[in-house]
Short mmCIF file of C-alpha atoms in Angstrom, two decimals:
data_model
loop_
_atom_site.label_atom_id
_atom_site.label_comp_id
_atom_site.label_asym_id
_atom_site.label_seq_id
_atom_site.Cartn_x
_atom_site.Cartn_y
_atom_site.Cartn_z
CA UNK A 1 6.17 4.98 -1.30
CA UNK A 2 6.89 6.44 -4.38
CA UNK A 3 9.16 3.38 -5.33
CA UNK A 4 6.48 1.60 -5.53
CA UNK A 5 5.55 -0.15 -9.15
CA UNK A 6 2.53 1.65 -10.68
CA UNK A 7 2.63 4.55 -8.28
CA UNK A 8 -0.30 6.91 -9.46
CA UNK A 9 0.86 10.27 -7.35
CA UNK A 10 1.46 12.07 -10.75
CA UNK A 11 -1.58 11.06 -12.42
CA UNK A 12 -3.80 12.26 -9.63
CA UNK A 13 -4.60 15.64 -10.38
CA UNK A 14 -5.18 14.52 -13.99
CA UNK A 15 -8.10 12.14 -12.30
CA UNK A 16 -9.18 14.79 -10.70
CA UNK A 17 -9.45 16.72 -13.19
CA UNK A 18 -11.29 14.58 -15.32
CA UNK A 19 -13.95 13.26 -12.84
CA UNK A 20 -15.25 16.84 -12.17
CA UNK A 21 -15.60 17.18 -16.05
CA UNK A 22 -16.71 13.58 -17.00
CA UNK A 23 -18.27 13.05 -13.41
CA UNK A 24 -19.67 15.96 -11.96
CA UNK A 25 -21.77 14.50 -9.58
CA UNK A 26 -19.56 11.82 -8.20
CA UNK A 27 -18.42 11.67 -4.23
CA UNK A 28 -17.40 8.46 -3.65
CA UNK A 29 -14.72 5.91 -4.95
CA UNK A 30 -13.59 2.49 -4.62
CA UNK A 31 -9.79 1.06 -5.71
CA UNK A 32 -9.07 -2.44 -5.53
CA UNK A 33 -5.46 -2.34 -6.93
CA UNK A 34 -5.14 0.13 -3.78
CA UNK A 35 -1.30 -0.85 -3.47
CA UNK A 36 0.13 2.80 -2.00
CA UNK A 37 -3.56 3.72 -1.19
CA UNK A 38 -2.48 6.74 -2.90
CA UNK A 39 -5.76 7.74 -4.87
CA UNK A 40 -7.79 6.62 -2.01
CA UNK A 41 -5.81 9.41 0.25
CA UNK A 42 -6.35 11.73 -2.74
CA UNK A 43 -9.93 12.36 -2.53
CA UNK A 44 -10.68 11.43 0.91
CA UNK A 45 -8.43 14.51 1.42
CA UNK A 46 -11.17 16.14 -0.54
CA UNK A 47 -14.27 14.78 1.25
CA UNK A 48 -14.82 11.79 -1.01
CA UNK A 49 -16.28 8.68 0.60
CA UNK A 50 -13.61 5.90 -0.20
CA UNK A 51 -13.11 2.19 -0.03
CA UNK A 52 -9.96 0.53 -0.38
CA UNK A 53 -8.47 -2.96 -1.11
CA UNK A 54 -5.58 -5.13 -1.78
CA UNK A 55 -3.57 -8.57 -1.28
CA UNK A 56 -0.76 -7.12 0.25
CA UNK A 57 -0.78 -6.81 3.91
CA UNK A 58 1.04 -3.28 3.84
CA UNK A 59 -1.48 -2.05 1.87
CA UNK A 60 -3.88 -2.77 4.27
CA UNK A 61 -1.89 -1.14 6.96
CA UNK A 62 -1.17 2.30 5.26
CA UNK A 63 -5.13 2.20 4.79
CA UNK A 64 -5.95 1.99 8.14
CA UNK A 65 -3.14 5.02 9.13
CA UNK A 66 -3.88 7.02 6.46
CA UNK A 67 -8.10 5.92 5.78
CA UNK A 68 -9.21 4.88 9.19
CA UNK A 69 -7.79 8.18 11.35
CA UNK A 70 -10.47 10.22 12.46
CA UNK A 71 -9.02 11.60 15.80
CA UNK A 72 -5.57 12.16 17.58
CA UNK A 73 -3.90 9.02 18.93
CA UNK A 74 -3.42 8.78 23.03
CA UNK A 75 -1.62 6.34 23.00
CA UNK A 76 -2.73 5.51 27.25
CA UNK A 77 -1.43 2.14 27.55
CA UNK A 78 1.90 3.37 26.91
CA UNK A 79 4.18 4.85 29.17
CA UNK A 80 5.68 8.06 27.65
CA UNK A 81 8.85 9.72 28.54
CA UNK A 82 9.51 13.21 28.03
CA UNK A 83 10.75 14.26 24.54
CA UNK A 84 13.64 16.15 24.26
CA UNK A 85 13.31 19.64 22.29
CA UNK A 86 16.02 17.98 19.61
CA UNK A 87 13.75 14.86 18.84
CA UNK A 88 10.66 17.02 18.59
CA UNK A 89 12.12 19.62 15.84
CA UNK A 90 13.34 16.92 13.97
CA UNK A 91 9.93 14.98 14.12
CA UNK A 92 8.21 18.68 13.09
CA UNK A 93 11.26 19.02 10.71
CA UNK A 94 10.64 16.56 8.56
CA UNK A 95 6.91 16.56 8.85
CA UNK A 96 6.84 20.05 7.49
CA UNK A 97 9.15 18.42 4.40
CA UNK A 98 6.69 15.85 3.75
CA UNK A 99 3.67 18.62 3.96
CA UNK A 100 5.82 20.76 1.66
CA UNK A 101 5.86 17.60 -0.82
CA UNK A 102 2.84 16.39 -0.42
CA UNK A 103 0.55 18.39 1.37
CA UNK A 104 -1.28 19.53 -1.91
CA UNK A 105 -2.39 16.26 -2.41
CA UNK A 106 -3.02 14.19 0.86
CA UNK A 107 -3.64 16.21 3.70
CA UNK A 108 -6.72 18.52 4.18
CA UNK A 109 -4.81 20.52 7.29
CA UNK A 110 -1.33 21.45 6.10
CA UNK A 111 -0.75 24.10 8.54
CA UNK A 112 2.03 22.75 10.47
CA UNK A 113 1.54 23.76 14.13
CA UNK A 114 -1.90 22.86 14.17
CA UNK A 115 -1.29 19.30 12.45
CA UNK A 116 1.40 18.19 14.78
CA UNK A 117 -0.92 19.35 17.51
CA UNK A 118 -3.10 17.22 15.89
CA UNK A 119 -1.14 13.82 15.68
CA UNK A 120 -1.65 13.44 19.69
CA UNK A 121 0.77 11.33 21.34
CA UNK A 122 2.50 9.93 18.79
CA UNK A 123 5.49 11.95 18.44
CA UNK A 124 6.18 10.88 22.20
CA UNK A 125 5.61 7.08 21.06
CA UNK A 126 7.64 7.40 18.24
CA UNK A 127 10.54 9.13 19.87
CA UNK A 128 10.71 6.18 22.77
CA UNK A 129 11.06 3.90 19.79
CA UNK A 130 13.77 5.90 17.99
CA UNK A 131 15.25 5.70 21.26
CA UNK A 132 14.89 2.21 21.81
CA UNK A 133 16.15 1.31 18.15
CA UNK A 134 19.02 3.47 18.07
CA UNK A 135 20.35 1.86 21.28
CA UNK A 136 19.21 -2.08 20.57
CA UNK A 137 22.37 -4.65 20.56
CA UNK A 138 20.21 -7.16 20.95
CA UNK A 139 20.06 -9.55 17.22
CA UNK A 140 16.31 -10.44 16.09
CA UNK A 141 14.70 -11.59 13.26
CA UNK A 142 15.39 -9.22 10.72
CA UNK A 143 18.93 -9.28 12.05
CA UNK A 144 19.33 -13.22 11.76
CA UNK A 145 17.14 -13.94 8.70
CA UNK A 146 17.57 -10.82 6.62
CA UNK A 147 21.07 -9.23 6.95
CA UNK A 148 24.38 -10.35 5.38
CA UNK A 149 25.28 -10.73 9.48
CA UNK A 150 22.73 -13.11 10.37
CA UNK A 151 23.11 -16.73 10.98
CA UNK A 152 20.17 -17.66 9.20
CA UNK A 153 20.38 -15.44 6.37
CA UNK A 154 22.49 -17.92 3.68
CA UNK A 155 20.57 -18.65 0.56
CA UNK A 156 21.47 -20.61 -2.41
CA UNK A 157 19.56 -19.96 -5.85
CA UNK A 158 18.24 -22.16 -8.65
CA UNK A 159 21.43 -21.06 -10.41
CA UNK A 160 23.33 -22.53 -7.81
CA UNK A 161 25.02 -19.30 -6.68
CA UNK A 162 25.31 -18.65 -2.75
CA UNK A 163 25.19 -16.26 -0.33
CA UNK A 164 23.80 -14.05 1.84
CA UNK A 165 20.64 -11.88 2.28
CA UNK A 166 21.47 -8.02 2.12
CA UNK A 167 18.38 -6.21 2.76
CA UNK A 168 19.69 -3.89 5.76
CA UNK A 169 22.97 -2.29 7.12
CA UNK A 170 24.06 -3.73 10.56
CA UNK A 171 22.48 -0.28 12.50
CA UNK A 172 19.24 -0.87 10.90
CA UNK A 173 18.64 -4.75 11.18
CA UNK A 174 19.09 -4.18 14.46
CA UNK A 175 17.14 -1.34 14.80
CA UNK A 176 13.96 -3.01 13.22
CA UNK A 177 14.76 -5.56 15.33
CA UNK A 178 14.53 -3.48 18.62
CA UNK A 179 11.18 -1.00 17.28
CA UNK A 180 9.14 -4.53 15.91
CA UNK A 181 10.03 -6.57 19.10
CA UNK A 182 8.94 -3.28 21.23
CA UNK A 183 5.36 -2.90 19.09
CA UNK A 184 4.75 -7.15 18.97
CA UNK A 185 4.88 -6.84 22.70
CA UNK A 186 3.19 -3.63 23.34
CA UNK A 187 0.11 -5.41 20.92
CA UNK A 188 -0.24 -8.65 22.77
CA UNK A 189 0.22 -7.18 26.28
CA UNK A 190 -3.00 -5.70 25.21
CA UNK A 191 -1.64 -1.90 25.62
CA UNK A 192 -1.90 -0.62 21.84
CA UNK A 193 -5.50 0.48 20.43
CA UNK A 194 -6.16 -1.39 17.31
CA UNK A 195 -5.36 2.05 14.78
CA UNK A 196 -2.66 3.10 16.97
CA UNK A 197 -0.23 -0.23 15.81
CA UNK A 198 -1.55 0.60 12.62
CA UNK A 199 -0.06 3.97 12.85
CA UNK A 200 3.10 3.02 14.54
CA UNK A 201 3.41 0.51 11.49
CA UNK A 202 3.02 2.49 8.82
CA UNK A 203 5.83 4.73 10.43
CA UNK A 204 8.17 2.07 9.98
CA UNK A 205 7.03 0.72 6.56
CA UNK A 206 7.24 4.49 4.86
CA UNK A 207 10.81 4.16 6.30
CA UNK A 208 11.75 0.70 5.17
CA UNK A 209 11.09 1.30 1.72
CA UNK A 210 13.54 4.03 2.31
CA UNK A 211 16.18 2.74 3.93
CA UNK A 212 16.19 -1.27 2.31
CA UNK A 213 19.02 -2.25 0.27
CA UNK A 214 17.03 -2.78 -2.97
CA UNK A 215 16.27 -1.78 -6.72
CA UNK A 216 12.70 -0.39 -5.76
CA UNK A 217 10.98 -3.95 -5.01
CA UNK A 218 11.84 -6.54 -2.21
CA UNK A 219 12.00 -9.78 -5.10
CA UNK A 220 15.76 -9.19 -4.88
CA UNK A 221 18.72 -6.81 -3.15
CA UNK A 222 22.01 -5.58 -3.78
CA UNK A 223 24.35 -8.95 -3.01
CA UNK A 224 27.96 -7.15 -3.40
CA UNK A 225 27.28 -4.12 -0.97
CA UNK A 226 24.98 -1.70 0.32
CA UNK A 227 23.57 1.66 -1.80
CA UNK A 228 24.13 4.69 -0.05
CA UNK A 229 20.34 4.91 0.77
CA UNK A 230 20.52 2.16 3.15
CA UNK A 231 23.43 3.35 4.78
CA UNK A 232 21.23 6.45 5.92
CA UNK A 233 20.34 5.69 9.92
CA UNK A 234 16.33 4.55 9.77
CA UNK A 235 14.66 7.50 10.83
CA UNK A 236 10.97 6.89 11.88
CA UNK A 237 8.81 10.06 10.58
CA UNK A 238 5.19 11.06 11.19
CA UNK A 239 2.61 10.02 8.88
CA UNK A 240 1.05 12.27 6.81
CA UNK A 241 -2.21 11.25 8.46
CA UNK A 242 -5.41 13.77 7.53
CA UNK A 243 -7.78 13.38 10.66
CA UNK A 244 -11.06 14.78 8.07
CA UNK A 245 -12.52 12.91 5.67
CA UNK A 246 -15.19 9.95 6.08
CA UNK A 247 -13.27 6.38 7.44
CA UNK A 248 -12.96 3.92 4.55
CA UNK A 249 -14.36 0.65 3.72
CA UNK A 250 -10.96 -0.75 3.75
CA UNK A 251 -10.21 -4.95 2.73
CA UNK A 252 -7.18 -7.43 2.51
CA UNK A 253 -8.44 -9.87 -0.04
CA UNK A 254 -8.70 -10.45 -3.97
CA UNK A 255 -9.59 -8.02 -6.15
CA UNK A 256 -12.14 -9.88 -7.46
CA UNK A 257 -14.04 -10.86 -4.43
CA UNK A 258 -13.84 -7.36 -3.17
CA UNK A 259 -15.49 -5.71 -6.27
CA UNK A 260 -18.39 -7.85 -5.79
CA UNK A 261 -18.62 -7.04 -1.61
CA UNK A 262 -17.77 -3.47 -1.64
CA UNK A 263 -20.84 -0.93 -0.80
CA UNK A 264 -21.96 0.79 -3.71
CA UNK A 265 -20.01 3.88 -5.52
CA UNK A 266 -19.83 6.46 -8.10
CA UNK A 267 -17.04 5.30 -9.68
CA UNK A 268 -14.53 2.21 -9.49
CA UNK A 269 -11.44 2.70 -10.06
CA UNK A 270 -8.98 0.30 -11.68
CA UNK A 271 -5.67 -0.01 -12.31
CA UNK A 272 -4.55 -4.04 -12.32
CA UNK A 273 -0.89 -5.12 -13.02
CA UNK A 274 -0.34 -5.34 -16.41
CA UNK A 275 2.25 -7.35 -15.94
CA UNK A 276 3.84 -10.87 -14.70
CA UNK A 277 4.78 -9.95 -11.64
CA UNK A 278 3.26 -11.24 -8.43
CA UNK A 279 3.20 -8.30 -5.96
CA UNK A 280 2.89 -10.38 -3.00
CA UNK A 281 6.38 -11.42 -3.58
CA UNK A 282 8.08 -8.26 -4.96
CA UNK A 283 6.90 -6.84 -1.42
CA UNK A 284 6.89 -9.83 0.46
CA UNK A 285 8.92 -8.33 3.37
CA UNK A 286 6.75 -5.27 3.71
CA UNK A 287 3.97 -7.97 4.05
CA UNK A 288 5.98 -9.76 6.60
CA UNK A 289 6.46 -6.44 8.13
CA UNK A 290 3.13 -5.42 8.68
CA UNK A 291 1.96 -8.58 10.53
CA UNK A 292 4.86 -9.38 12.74
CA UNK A 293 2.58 -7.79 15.64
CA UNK A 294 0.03 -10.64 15.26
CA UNK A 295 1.58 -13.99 14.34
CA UNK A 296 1.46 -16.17 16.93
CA UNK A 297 4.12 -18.46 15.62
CA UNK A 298 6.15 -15.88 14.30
CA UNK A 299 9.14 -18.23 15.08
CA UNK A 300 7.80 -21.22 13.00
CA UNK A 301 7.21 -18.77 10.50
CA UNK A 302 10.44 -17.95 9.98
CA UNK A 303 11.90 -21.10 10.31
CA UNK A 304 10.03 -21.74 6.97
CA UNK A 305 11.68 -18.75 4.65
CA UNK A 306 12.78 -19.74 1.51
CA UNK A 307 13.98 -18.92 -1.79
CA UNK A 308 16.89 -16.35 -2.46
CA UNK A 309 14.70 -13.11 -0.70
CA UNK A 310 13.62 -15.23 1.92
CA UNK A 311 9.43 -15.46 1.73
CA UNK A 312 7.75 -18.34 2.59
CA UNK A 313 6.16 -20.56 0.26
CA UNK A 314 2.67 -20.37 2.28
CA UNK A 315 2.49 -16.78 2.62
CA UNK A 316 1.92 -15.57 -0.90
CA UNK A 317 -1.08 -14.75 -3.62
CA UNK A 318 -0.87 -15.67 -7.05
CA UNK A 319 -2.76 -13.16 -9.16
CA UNK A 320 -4.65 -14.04 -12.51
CA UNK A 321 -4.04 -10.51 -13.40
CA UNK A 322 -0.66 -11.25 -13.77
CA UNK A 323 -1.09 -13.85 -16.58
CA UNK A 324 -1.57 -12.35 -20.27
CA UNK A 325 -4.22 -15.36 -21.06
CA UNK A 326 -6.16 -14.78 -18.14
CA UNK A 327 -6.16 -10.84 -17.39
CA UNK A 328 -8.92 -9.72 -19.77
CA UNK A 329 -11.29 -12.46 -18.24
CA UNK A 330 -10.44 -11.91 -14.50
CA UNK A 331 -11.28 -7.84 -15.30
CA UNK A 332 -14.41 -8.68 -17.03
CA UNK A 333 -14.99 -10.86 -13.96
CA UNK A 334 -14.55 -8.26 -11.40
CA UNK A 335 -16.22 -5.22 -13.38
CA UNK A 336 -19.44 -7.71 -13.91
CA UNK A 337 -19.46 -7.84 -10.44
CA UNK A 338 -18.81 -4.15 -9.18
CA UNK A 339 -21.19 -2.00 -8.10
CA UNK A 340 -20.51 1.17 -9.48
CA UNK A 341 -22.15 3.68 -11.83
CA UNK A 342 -19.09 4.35 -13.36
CA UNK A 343 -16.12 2.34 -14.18
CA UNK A 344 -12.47 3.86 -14.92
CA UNK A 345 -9.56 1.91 -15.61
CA UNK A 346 -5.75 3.05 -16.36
CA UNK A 347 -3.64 1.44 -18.37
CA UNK A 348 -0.61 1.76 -18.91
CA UNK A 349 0.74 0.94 -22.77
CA UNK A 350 4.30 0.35 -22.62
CA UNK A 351 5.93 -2.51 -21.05
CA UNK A 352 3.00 -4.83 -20.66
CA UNK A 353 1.68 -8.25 -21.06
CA UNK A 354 1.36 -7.23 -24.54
CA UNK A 355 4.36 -5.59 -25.31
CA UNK A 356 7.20 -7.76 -25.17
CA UNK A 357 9.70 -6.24 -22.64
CA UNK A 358 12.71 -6.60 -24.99
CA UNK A 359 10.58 -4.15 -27.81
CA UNK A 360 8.95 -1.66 -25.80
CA UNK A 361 10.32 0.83 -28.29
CA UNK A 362 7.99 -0.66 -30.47
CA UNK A 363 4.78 -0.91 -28.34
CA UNK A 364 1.72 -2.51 -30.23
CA UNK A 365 -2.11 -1.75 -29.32
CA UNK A 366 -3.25 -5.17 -28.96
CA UNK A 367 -3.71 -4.48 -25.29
CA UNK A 368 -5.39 -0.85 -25.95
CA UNK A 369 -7.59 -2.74 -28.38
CA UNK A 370 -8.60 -5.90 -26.31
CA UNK A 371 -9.63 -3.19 -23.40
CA UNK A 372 -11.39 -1.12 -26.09
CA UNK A 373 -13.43 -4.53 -26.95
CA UNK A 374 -14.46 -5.31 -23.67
CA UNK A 375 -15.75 -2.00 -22.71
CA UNK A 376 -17.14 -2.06 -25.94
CA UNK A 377 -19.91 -5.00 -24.31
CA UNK A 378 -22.74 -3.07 -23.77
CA UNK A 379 -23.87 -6.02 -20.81
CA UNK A 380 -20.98 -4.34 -19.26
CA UNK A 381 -21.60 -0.73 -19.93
CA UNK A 382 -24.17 1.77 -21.54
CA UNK A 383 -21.22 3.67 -23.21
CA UNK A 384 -17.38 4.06 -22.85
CA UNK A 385 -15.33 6.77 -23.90
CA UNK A 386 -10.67 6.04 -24.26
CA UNK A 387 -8.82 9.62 -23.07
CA UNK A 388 -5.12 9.61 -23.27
CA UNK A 389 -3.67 10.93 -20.37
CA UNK A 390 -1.65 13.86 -22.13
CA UNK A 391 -5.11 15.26 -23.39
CA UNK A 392 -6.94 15.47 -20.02
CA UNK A 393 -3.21 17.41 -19.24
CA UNK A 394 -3.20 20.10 -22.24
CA UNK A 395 -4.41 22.69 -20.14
CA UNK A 396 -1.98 22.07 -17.28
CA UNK A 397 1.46 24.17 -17.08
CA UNK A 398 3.42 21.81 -19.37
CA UNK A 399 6.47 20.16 -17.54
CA UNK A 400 8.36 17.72 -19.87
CA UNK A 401 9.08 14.87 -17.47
CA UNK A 402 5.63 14.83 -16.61
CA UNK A 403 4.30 14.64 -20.32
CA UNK A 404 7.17 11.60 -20.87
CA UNK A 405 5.62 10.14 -18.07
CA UNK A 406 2.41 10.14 -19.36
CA UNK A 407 2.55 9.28 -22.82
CA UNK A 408 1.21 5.76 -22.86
CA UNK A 409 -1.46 6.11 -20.04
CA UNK A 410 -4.46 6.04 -20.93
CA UNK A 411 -8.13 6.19 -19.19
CA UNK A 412 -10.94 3.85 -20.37
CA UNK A 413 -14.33 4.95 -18.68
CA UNK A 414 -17.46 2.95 -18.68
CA UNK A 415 -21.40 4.00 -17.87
CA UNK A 416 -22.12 0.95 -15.49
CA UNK A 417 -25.11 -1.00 -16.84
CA UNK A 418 -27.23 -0.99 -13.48
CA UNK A 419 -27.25 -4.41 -11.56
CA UNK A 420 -29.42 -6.01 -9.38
CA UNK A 421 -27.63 -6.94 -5.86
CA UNK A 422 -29.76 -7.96 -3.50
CA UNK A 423 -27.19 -8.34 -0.71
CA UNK A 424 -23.26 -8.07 -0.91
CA UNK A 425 -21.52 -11.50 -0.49
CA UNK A 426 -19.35 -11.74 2.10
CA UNK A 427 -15.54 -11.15 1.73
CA UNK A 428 -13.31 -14.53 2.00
CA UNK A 429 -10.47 -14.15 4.13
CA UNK A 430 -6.70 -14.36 2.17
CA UNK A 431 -5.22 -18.19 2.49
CA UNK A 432 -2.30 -17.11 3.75
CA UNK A 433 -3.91 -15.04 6.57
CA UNK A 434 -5.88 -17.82 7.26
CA UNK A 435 -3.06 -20.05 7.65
CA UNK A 436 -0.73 -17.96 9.72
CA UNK A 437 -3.88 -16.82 12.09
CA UNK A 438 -3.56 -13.41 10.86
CA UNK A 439 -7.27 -12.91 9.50
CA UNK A 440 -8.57 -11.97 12.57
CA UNK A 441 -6.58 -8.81 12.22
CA UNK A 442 -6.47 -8.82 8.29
CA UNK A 443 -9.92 -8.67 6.71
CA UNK A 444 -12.86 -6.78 5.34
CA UNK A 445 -13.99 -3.62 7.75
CA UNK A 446 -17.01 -1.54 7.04
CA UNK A 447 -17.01 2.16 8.43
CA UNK A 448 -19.59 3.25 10.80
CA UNK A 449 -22.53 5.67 9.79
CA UNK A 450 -22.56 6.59 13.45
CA UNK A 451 -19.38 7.75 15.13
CA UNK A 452 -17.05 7.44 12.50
CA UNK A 453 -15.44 3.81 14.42
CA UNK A 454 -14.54 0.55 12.56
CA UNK A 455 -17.64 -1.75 12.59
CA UNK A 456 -16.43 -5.33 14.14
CA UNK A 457 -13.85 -3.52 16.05
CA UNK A 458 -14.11 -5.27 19.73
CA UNK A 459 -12.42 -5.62 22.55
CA UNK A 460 -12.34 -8.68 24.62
CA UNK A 461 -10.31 -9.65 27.66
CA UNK A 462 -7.38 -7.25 26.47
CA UNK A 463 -7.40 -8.24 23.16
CA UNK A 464 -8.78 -5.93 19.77
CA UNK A 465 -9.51 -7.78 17.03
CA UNK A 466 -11.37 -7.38 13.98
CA UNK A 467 -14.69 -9.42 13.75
CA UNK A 468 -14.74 -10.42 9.31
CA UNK A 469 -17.58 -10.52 8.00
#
């Protein structure tokens, strides 16, 4: 997801490269602002203990693929045709492309044979779905509520302009259509294992991204035509999954609330939107993506989409992170609360709650300096120590879009004042997934020390569910 705002993939090795120097010792991690999961995948890759949270439901879904794998996917409650030799090179294909992109930094087994070995069943799964999408005529919800063809798709904006939602081509709406319907029912008739929808999911998600007819973020689309990239057929691709590693502590929730629940680590790592946009509505449809398995009134869900990209009004998060007047409170909040030895923030000082978008060629410090101040409180932290990012690079191989890339990040790290927990709080469930009986399925899971399973993973009558704590 490399669209996505604040990706971190280029600043990992940098991270890396500064824990082992600043951090020696450290082996475990937790990331709030997980968003593409990213640095969580990182250094579980590299035997790091990990825990991993955000607001966004699709967050919480790559986790569980990419986090929560620990063994090849059967897949036995689903029937599973034979493969044609075509479909499987192009599955190994374009596995091998993503290894040779991005191998180095998320998967611990990159030899190619022995990692599509590896992946189980799902090839076969994901093949019958290809199959099934590429040959659906039959319209759905995507097709009616998101596509220029559907006939609930009209808008009309505060402006007062009208029109129609744009998100897919024809081929694909109706392809998501025929792969979502196919997984809701597979999930209810009881015949998917709890991380194999997750996996199935994240599939189609990786793909979306690619294939939607938008600028990067799902807050708006292209309303005159379609880009090329979403006239490319949706292809549905392995995961990069990477079966080692310990299984994450993994949460859909607030920030806040999860920095205060999480089991203790070395360091926590931070890196909050420094800016006004709510994420939960830049990626609302990913969101709605990832739990159209498990609504149970997915249809009066729909019937409730507003605004010109078509979220609902009771299925959203409004972050205080996202507010200039309340961000530096809300972090001192959540790193009061944290327990961690270390804390390590990245911020970003360009375009910013601080810099006014119009003059970012002029970027002030009054952000850099209110983050100096606060890790400055020694309630908060024993010492602190500001690294721009370009330093911690001078001994890399220099690579100029890289360095441009990197000019106004910066690392604050903090020595953790110790702090007396007794017992972690238990994690709230999001409104939203309360309201839309999603929490059952979209909450706060702590790893087993045992067998490597998802504590409060059950099964009942058919049904898996997740027991929140």
């Amino acid at each position: 997801m490399e669209k996505y705002l604040g990706n971190k993939a280029t600043l990992l090795p940098l991270l890396e490269r500064f824990f082992v120097e600043q951090i020696p010792e450290a082996k475990s991690i937790s990331d709030v602002f997980a968003g593409t999961n990213n640095v969580s995948r990182y250094f579980r890759a590299r035997g790091w203990q990990t825990a991993t949270c955000d607001v966004n439901r699709f967050s919480y879904v790559l986790a569980q693929a990419y986090l929560c794998t620990s063994s090849s996917p059967h897949f036995f409650g689903v029937r599973l045709p034979k493969m044609e030799s075509l479909r499987s090179r192009q599955l190994q294909t374009e596995l091998e492309r993503n290894v040779a992109r991005y191998g180095a930094l998320y998967a611990a087994e990159t030899d190619i044979k022995m990692l599509y070995r590896s992946m189980g069943n799902l090839p076969f799964v994901l093949s019958a779905l290809q199959d099934l999408g590429e040959n659906n005529t039959k319209p759905g919800i995507i097709y009616e509520h998101f596509s220029q063809w559907g006939a609930h798709s009209s808008f009309i904006s505060k402006r007062g302009t009208s029109g129609k939602r744009n998100y897919f081509s024809l081929k694909n709406a109706l392809f998501l259509d025929g792969v979502l319907n196919c997984i809701r029912e597979w999930w209810c008739e009881g015949r998917l294992e709890r991380n194999e929808v997750f996996l199935l999911l994240a599939s189609v998600l990786e793909e979306t991204v690619i294939t939607a007819n938008v600028n990067g973020t799902f807050h708006d689309f292209n309303r005159d035509r379609l880009w090329p990239n979403a006239e490319q057929n949706f292809q549905l691709r392995l995961p990069l999954i990477s079966f080692n590693g310990p299984i994450a502590e993994t949460a859909n929730a607030d920030a806040i609330a999860a920095a205060a629940s999480f089991a203790h680590h070395d360091i926590c790592y931070l890196d909050p939107p420094y800016n006004f946009r709510q994420y939960s509505a830049y990626y609302h449809l990913l969101n709605f993506i990832a739990a159209y398995p498990f609504f149970s009134e997915i249809e009066t869900y729909v019937t409730g989409l507003a605004h010109v990209r078509g979220q609902h009004p009771e299925d959203d998060f409004t972050s205080d992170f996202c507010f200039r007047d309340r961000f530096i409170s809300s972090l001192h909040k959540l790193m009061s609360s944290v327990d961690a030895d270390h804390v390590v923030v990245s911020y970003y000082g360009g375009r910013n709650h601080w810099n006014h978008w119009a003059n970012v060629e002029n970027p002030t410090d009054e952000g850099l300096h209110q983050l100096k101040e606060l890790f400055e409180d020694r309630s908060l932290f024993k010492g602190c120590e500001i690294i721009p990012a370009l330093e911690i690079r001078k001994n890399y191989q220099s690579r100029v879009g890289e360095q441009k890339s990197l000019v106004n990040e910066y690392l604050f790290h903090g020595i953790r004042q110790k702090i007396l927990r007794k017992t972690a709080p238990s994690l709230p469930s999001l409104a939203a997934n309360e309201r839309w009986g999603l929490a059952p399925h979209f909450g706060h899971i702590r790893p087993s020390k045992q067998n490597g399973v998802n504590q409060g993973v059950v099964t009942s009558g058919g049904l898996r569910h997740v027991v929140v704590e």
